[in-house]
Short mmCIF file of N, CA, C and O in Angstrom, two decimals:
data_model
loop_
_atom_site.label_atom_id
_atom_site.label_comp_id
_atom_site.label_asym_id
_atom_site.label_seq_id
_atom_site.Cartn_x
_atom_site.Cartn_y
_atom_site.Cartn_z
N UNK A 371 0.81 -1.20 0.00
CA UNK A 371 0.00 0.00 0.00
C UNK A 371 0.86 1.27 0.00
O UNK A 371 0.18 2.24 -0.34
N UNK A 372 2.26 1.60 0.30
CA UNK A 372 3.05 2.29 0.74
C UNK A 372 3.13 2.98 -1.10
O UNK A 372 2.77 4.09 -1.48
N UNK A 373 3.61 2.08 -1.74
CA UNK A 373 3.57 2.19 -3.32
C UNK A 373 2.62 3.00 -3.63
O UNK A 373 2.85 4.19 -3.86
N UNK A 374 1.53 2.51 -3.68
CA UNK A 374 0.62 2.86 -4.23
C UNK A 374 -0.29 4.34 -3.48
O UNK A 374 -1.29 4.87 -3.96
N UNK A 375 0.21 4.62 -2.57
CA UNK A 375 0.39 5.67 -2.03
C UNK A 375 1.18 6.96 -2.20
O UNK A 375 0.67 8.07 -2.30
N UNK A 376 2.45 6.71 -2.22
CA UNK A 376 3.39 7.51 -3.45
C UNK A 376 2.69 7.99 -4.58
O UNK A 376 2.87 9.13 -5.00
N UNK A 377 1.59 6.86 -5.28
CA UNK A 377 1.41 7.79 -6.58
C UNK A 377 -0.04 8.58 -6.12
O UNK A 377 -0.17 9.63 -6.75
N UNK A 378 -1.24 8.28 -5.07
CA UNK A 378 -1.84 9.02 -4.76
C UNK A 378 -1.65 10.44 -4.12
O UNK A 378 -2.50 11.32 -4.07
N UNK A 379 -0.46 10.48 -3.67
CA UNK A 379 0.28 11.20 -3.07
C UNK A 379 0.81 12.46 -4.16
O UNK A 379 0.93 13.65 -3.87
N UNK A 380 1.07 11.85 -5.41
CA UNK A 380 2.15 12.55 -6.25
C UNK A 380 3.03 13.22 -6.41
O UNK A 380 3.09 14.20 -7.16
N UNK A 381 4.09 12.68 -5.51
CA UNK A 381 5.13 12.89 -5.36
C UNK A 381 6.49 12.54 -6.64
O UNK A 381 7.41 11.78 -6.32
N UNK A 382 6.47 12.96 -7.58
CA UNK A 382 7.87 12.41 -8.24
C UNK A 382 9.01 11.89 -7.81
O UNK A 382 9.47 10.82 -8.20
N UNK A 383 9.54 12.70 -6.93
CA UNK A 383 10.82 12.07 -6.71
C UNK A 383 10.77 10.39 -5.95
O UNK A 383 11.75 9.67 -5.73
N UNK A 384 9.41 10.10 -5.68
CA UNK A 384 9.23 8.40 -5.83
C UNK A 384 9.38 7.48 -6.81
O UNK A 384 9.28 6.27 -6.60
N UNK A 385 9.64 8.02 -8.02
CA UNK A 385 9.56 7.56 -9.25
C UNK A 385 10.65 6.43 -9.33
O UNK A 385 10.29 5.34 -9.76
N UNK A 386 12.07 6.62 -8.92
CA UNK A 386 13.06 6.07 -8.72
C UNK A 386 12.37 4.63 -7.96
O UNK A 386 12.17 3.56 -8.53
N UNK A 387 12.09 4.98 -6.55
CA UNK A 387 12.15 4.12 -5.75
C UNK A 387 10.94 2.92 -6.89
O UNK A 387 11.06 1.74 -7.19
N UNK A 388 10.22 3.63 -7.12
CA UNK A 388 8.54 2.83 -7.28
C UNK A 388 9.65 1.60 -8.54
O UNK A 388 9.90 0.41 -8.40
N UNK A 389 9.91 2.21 -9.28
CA UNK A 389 10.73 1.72 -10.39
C UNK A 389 11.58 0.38 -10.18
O UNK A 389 11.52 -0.55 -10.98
N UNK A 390 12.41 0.36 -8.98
CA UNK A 390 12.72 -0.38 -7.97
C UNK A 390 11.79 -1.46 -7.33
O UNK A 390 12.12 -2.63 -7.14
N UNK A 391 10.29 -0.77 -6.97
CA UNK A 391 9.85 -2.04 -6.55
C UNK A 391 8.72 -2.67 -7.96
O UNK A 391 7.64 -3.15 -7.62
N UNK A 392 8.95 -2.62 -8.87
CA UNK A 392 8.49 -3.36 -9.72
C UNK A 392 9.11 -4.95 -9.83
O UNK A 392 8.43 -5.94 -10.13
N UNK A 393 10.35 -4.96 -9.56
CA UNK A 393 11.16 -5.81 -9.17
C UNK A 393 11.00 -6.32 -8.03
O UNK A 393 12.06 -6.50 -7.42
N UNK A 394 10.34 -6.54 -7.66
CA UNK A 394 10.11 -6.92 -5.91
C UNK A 394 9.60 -8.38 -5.98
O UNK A 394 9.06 -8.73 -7.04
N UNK A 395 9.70 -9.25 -4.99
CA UNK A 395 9.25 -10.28 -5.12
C UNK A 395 7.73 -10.81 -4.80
O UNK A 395 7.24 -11.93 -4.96
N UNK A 396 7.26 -9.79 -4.37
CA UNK A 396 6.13 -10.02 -3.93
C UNK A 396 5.05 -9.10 -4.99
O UNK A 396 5.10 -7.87 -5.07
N UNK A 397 4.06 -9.99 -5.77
CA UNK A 397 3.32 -9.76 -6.48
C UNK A 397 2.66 -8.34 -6.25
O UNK A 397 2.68 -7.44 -7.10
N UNK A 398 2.11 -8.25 -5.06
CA UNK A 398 1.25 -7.09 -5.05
C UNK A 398 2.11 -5.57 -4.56
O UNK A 398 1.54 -4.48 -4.48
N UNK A 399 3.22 -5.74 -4.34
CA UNK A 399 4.35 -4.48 -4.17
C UNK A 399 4.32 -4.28 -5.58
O UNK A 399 3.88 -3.22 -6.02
N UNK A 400 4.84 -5.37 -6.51
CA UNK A 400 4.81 -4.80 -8.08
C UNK A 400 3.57 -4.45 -8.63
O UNK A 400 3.68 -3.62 -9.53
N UNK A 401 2.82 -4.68 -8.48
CA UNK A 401 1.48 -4.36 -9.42
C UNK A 401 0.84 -2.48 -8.50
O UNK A 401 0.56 -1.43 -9.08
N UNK A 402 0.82 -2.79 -7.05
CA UNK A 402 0.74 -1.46 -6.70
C UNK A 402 1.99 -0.52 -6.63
O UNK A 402 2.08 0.50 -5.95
N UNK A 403 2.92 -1.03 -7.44
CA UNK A 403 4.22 0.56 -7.75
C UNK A 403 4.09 0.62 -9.31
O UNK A 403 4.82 1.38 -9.94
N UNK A 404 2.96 -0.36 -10.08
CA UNK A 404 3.19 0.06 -11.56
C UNK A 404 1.68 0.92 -11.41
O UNK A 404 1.53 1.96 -12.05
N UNK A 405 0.87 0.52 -10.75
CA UNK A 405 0.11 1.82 -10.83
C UNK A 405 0.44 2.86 -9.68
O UNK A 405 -0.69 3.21 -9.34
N UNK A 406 0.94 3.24 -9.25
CA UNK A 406 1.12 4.51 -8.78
C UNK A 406 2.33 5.39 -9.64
O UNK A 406 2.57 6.60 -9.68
N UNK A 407 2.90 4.30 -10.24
CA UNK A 407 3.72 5.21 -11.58
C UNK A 407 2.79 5.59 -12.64
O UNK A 407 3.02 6.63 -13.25
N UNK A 408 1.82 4.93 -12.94
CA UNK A 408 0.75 4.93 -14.05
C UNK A 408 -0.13 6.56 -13.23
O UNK A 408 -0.72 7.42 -13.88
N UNK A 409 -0.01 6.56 -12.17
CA UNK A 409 -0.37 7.54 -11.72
C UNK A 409 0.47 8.87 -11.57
O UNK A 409 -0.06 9.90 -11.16
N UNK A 410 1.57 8.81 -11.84
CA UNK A 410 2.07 9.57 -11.45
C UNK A 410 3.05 9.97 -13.21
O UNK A 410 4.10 10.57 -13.41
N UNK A 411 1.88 9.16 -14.34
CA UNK A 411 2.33 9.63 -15.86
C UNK A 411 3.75 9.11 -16.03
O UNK A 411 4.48 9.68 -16.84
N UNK A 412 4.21 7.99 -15.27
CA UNK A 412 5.42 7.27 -15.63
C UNK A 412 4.92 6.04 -15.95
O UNK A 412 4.10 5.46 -15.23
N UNK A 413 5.48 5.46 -17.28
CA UNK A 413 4.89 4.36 -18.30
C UNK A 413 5.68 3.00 -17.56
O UNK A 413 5.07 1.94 -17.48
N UNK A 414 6.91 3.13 -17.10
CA UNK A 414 7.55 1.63 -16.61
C UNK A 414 7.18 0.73 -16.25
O UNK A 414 7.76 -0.35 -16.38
N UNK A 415 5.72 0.94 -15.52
CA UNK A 415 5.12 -0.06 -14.86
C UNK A 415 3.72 -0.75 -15.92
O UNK A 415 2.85 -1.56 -15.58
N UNK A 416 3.94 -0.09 -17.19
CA UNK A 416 3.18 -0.83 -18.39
C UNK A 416 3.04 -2.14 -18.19
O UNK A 416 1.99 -2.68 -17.86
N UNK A 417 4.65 -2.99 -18.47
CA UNK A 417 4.10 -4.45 -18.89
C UNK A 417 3.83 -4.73 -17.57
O UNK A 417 3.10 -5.56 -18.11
N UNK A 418 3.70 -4.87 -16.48
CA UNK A 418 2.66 -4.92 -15.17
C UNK A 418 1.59 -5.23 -15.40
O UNK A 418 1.00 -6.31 -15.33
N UNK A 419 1.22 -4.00 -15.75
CA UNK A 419 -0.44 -3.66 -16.67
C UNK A 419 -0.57 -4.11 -17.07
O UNK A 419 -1.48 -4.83 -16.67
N UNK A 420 -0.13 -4.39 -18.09
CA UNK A 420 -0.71 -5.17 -18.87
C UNK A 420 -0.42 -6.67 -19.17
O UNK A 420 -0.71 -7.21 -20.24
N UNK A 421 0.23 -7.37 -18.03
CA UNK A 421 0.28 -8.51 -17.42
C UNK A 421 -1.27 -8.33 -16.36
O UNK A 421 -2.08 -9.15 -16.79
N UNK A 422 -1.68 -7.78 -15.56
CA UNK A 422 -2.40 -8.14 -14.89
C UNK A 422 -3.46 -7.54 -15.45
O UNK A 422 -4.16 -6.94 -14.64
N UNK A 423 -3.87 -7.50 -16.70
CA UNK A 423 -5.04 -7.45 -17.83
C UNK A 423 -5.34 -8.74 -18.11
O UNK A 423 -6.52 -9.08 -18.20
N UNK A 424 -4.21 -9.71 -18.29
CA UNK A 424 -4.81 -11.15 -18.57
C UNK A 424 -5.19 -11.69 -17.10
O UNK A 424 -4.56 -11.90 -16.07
N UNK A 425 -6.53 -11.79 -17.52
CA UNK A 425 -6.90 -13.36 -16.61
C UNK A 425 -7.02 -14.43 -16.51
O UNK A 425 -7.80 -15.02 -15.77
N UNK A 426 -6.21 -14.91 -17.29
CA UNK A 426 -5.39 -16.07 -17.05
C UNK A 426 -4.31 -16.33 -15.99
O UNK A 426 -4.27 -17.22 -15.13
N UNK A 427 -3.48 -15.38 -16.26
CA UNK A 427 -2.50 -14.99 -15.10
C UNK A 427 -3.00 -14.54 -13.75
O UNK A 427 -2.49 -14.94 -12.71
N UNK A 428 -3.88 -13.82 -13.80
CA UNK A 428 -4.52 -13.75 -12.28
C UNK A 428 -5.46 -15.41 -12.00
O UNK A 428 -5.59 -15.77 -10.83
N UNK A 429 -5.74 -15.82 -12.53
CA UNK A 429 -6.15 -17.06 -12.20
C UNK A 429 -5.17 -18.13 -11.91
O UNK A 429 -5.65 -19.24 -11.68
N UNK A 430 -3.89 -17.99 -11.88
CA UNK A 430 -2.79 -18.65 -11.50
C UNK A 430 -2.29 -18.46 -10.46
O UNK A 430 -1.34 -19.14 -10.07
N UNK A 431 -3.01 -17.13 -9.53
CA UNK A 431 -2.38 -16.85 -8.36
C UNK A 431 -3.23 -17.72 -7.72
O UNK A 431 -4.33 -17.45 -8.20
N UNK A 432 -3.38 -18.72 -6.82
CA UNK A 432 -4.47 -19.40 -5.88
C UNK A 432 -4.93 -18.36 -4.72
O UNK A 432 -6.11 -18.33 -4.37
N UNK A 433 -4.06 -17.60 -4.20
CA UNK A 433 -3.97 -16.67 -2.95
C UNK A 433 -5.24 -15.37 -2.99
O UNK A 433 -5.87 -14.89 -2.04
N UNK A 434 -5.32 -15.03 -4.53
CA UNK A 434 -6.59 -13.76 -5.12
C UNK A 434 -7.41 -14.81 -4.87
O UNK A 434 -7.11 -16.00 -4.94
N UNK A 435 -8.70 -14.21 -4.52
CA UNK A 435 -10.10 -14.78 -4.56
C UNK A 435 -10.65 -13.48 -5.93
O UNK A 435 -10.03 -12.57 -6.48
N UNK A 436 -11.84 -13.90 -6.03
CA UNK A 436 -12.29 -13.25 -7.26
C UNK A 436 -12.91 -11.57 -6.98
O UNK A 436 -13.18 -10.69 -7.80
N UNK A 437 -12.96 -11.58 -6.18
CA UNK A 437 -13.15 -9.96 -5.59
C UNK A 437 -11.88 -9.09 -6.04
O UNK A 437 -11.90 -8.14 -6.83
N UNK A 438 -10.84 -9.58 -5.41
CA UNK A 438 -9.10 -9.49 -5.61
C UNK A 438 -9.03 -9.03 -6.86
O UNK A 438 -8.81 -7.84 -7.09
N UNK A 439 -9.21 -9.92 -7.82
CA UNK A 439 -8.63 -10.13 -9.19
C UNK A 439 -9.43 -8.77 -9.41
O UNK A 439 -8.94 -7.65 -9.35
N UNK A 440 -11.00 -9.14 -9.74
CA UNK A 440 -11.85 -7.94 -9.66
C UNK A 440 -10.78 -6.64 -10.06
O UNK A 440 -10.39 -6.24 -11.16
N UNK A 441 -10.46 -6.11 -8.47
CA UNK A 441 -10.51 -4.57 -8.21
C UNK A 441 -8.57 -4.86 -8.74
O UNK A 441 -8.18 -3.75 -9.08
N UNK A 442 -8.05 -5.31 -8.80
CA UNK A 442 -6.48 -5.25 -9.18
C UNK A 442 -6.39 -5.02 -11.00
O UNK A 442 -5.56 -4.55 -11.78
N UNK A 443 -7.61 -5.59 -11.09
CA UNK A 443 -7.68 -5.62 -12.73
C UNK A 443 -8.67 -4.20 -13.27
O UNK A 443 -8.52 -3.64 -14.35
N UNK A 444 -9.54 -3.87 -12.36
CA UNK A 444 -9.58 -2.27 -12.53
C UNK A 444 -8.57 -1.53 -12.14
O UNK A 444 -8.06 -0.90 -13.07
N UNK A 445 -8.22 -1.40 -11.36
CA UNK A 445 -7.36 -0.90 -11.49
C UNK A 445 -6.12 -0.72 -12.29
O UNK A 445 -5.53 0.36 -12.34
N UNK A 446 -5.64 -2.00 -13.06
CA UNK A 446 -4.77 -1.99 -14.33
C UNK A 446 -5.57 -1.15 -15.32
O UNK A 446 -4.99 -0.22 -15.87
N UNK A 447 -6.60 -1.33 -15.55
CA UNK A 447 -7.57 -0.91 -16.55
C UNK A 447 -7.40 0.92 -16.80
O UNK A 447 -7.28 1.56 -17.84
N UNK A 448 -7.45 1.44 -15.17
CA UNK A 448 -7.67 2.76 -15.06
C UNK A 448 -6.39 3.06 -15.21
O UNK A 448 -6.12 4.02 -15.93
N UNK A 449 -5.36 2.33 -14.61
CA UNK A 449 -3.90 2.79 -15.33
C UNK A 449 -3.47 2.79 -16.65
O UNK A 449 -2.50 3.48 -16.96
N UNK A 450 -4.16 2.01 -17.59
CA UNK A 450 -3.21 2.01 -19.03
C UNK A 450 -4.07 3.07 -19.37
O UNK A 450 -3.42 3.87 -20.04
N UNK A 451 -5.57 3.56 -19.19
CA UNK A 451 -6.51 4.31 -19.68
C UNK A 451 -5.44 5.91 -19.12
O UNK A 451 -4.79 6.47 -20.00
N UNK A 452 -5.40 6.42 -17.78
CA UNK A 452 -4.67 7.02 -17.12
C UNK A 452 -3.25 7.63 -18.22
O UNK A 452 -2.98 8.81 -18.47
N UNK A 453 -2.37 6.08 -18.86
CA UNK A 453 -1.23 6.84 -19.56
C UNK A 453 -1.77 6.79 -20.99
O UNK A 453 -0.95 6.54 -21.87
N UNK A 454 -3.01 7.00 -21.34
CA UNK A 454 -3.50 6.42 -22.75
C UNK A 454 -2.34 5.92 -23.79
O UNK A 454 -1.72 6.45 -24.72
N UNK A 455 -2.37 4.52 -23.09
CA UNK A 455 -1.51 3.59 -23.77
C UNK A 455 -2.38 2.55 -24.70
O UNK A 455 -3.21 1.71 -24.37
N UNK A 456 -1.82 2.96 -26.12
CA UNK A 456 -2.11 2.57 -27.08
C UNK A 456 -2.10 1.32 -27.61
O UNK A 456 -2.67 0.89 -28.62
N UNK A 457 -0.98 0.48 -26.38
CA UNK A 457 -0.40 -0.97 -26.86
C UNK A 457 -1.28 -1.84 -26.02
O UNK A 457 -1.23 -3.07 -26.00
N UNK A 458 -2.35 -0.85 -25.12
CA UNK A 458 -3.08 -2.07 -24.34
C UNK A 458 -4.48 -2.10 -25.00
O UNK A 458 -5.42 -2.53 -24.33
N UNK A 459 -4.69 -1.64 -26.37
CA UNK A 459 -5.62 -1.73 -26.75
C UNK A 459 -6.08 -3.06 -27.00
O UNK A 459 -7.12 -3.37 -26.42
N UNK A 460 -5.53 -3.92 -27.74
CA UNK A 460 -6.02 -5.60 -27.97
C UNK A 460 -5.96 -5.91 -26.67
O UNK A 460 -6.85 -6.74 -26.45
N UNK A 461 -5.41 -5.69 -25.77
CA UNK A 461 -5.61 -6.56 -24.56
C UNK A 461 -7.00 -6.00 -23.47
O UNK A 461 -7.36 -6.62 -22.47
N UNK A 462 -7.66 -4.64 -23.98
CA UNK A 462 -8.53 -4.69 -23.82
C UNK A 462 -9.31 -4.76 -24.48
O UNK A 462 -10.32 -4.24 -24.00
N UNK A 463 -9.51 -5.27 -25.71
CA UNK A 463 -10.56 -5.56 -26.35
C UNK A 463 -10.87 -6.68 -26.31
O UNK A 463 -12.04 -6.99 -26.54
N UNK A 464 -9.72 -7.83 -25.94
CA UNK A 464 -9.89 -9.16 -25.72
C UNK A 464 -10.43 -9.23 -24.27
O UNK A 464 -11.27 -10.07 -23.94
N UNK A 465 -10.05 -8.55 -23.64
CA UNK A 465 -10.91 -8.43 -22.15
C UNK A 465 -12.79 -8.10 -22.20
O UNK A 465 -13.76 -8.65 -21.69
N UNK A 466 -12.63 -7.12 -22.93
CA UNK A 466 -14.12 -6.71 -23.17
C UNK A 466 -14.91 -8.16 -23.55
O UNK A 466 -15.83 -8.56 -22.84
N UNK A 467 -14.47 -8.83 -24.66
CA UNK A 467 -14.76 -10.23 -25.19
C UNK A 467 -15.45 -11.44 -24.63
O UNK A 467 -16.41 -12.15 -24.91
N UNK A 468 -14.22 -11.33 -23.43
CA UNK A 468 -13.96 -12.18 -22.58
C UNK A 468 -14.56 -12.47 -20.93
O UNK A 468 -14.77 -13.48 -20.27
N UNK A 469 -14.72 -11.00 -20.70
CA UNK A 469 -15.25 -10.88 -19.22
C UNK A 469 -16.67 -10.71 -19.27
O UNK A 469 -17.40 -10.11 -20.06
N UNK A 470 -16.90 -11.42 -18.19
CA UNK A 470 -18.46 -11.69 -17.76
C UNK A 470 -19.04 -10.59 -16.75
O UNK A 470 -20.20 -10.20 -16.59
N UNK A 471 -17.82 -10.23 -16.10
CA UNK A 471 -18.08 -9.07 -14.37
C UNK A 471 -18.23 -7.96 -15.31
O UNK A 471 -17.60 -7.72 -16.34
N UNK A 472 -19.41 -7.20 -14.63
CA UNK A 472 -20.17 -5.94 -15.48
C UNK A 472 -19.28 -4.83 -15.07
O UNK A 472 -19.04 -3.94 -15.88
N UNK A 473 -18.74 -4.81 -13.80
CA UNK A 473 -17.91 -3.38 -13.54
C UNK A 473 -16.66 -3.67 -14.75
O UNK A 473 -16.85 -3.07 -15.81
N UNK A 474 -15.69 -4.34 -14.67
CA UNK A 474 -15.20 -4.93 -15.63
C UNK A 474 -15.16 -4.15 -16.85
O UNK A 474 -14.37 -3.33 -17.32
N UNK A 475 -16.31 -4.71 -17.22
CA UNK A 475 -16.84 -4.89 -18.71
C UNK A 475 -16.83 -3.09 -19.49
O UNK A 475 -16.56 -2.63 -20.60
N UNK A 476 -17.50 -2.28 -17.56
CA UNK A 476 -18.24 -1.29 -17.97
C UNK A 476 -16.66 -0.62 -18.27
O UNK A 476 -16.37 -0.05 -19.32
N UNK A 477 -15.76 -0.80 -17.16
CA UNK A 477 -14.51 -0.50 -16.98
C UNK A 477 -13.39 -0.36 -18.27
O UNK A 477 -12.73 0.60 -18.67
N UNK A 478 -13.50 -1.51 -18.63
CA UNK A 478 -12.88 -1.70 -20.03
C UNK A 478 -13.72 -0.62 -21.57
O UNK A 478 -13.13 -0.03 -22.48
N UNK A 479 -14.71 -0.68 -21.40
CA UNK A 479 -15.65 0.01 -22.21
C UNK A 479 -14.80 1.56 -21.96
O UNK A 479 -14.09 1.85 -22.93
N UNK A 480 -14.79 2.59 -20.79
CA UNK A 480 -14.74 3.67 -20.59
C UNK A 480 -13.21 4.05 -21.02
O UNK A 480 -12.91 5.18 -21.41
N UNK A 481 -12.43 3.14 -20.93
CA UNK A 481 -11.02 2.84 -20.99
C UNK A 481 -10.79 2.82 -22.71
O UNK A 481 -10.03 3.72 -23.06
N UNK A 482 -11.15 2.24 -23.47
CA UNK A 482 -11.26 1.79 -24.86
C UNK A 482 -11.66 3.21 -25.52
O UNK A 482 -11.00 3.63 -26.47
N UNK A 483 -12.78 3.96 -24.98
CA UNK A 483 -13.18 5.38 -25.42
C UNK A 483 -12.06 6.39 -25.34
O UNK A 483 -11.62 7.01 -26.31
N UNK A 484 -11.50 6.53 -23.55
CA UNK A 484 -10.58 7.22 -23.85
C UNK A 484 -9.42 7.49 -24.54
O UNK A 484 -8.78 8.55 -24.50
N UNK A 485 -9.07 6.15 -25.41
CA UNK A 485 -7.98 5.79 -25.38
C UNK A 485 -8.21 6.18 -27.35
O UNK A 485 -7.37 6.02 -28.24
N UNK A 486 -9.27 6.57 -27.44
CA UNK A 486 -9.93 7.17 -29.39
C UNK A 486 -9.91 8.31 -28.91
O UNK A 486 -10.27 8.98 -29.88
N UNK A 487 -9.70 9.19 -27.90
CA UNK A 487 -8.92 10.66 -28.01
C UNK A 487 -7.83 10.94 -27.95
O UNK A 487 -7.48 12.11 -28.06
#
């Protein structure tokens, strides 16, 4: 949470550190320092993002229950939308496709719009 605080925070000179814990061994230090860089308009923590866009891969963690996956995967969502990154477009369109959860769905939808300005 400390991560991902930094970028609510918006502080830059965290940028370094956050960068640092993308590398971390523990799943959810990396995924909350690639969005608080995604927050804070630093792209590094992209393939993050767009690793934890597939759910497949979140279905490999046993430890997420489906609530988990849920809000970690909005949250990727609002980050690639956030750096309107262009390269996560197929991976959300294959999400849109694919997902059944309506926040999700609606999530990916709002994300896909911004991302045609």
């Amino acid at each position: 949470m400390a991560a991902y605080t930094l970028g609510v925070i918006g502080n830059k000179a965290a940028i370094p550190a956050l960068k640092k814990a993308l590398d971390d061994e523990s799943k959810d230090v990396q995924w909350n320092a690639a969005l608080a860089l995604a927050q804070l308009q630093d792209r590094a923590g992209l393939p993050v993002l767009h690793q934890i866009l597939d759910r497949t891969y979140l279905d490999r963690i046993p430890e997420l229950n489906e609530s988990q996956k849920i809000d970690v995967m909005q949250n990727a969502i609002r980050g690639v939308a956030l750096l309107k990154d262009p390269s996560a477009r197929p991976l959300l369109e294959n999400l849109l496709k694919t997902e059944s959860n309506p926040t999700l769905t609606e999530e990916t939808r709002k994300a896909l719009e911004s991302l045609k300005r």
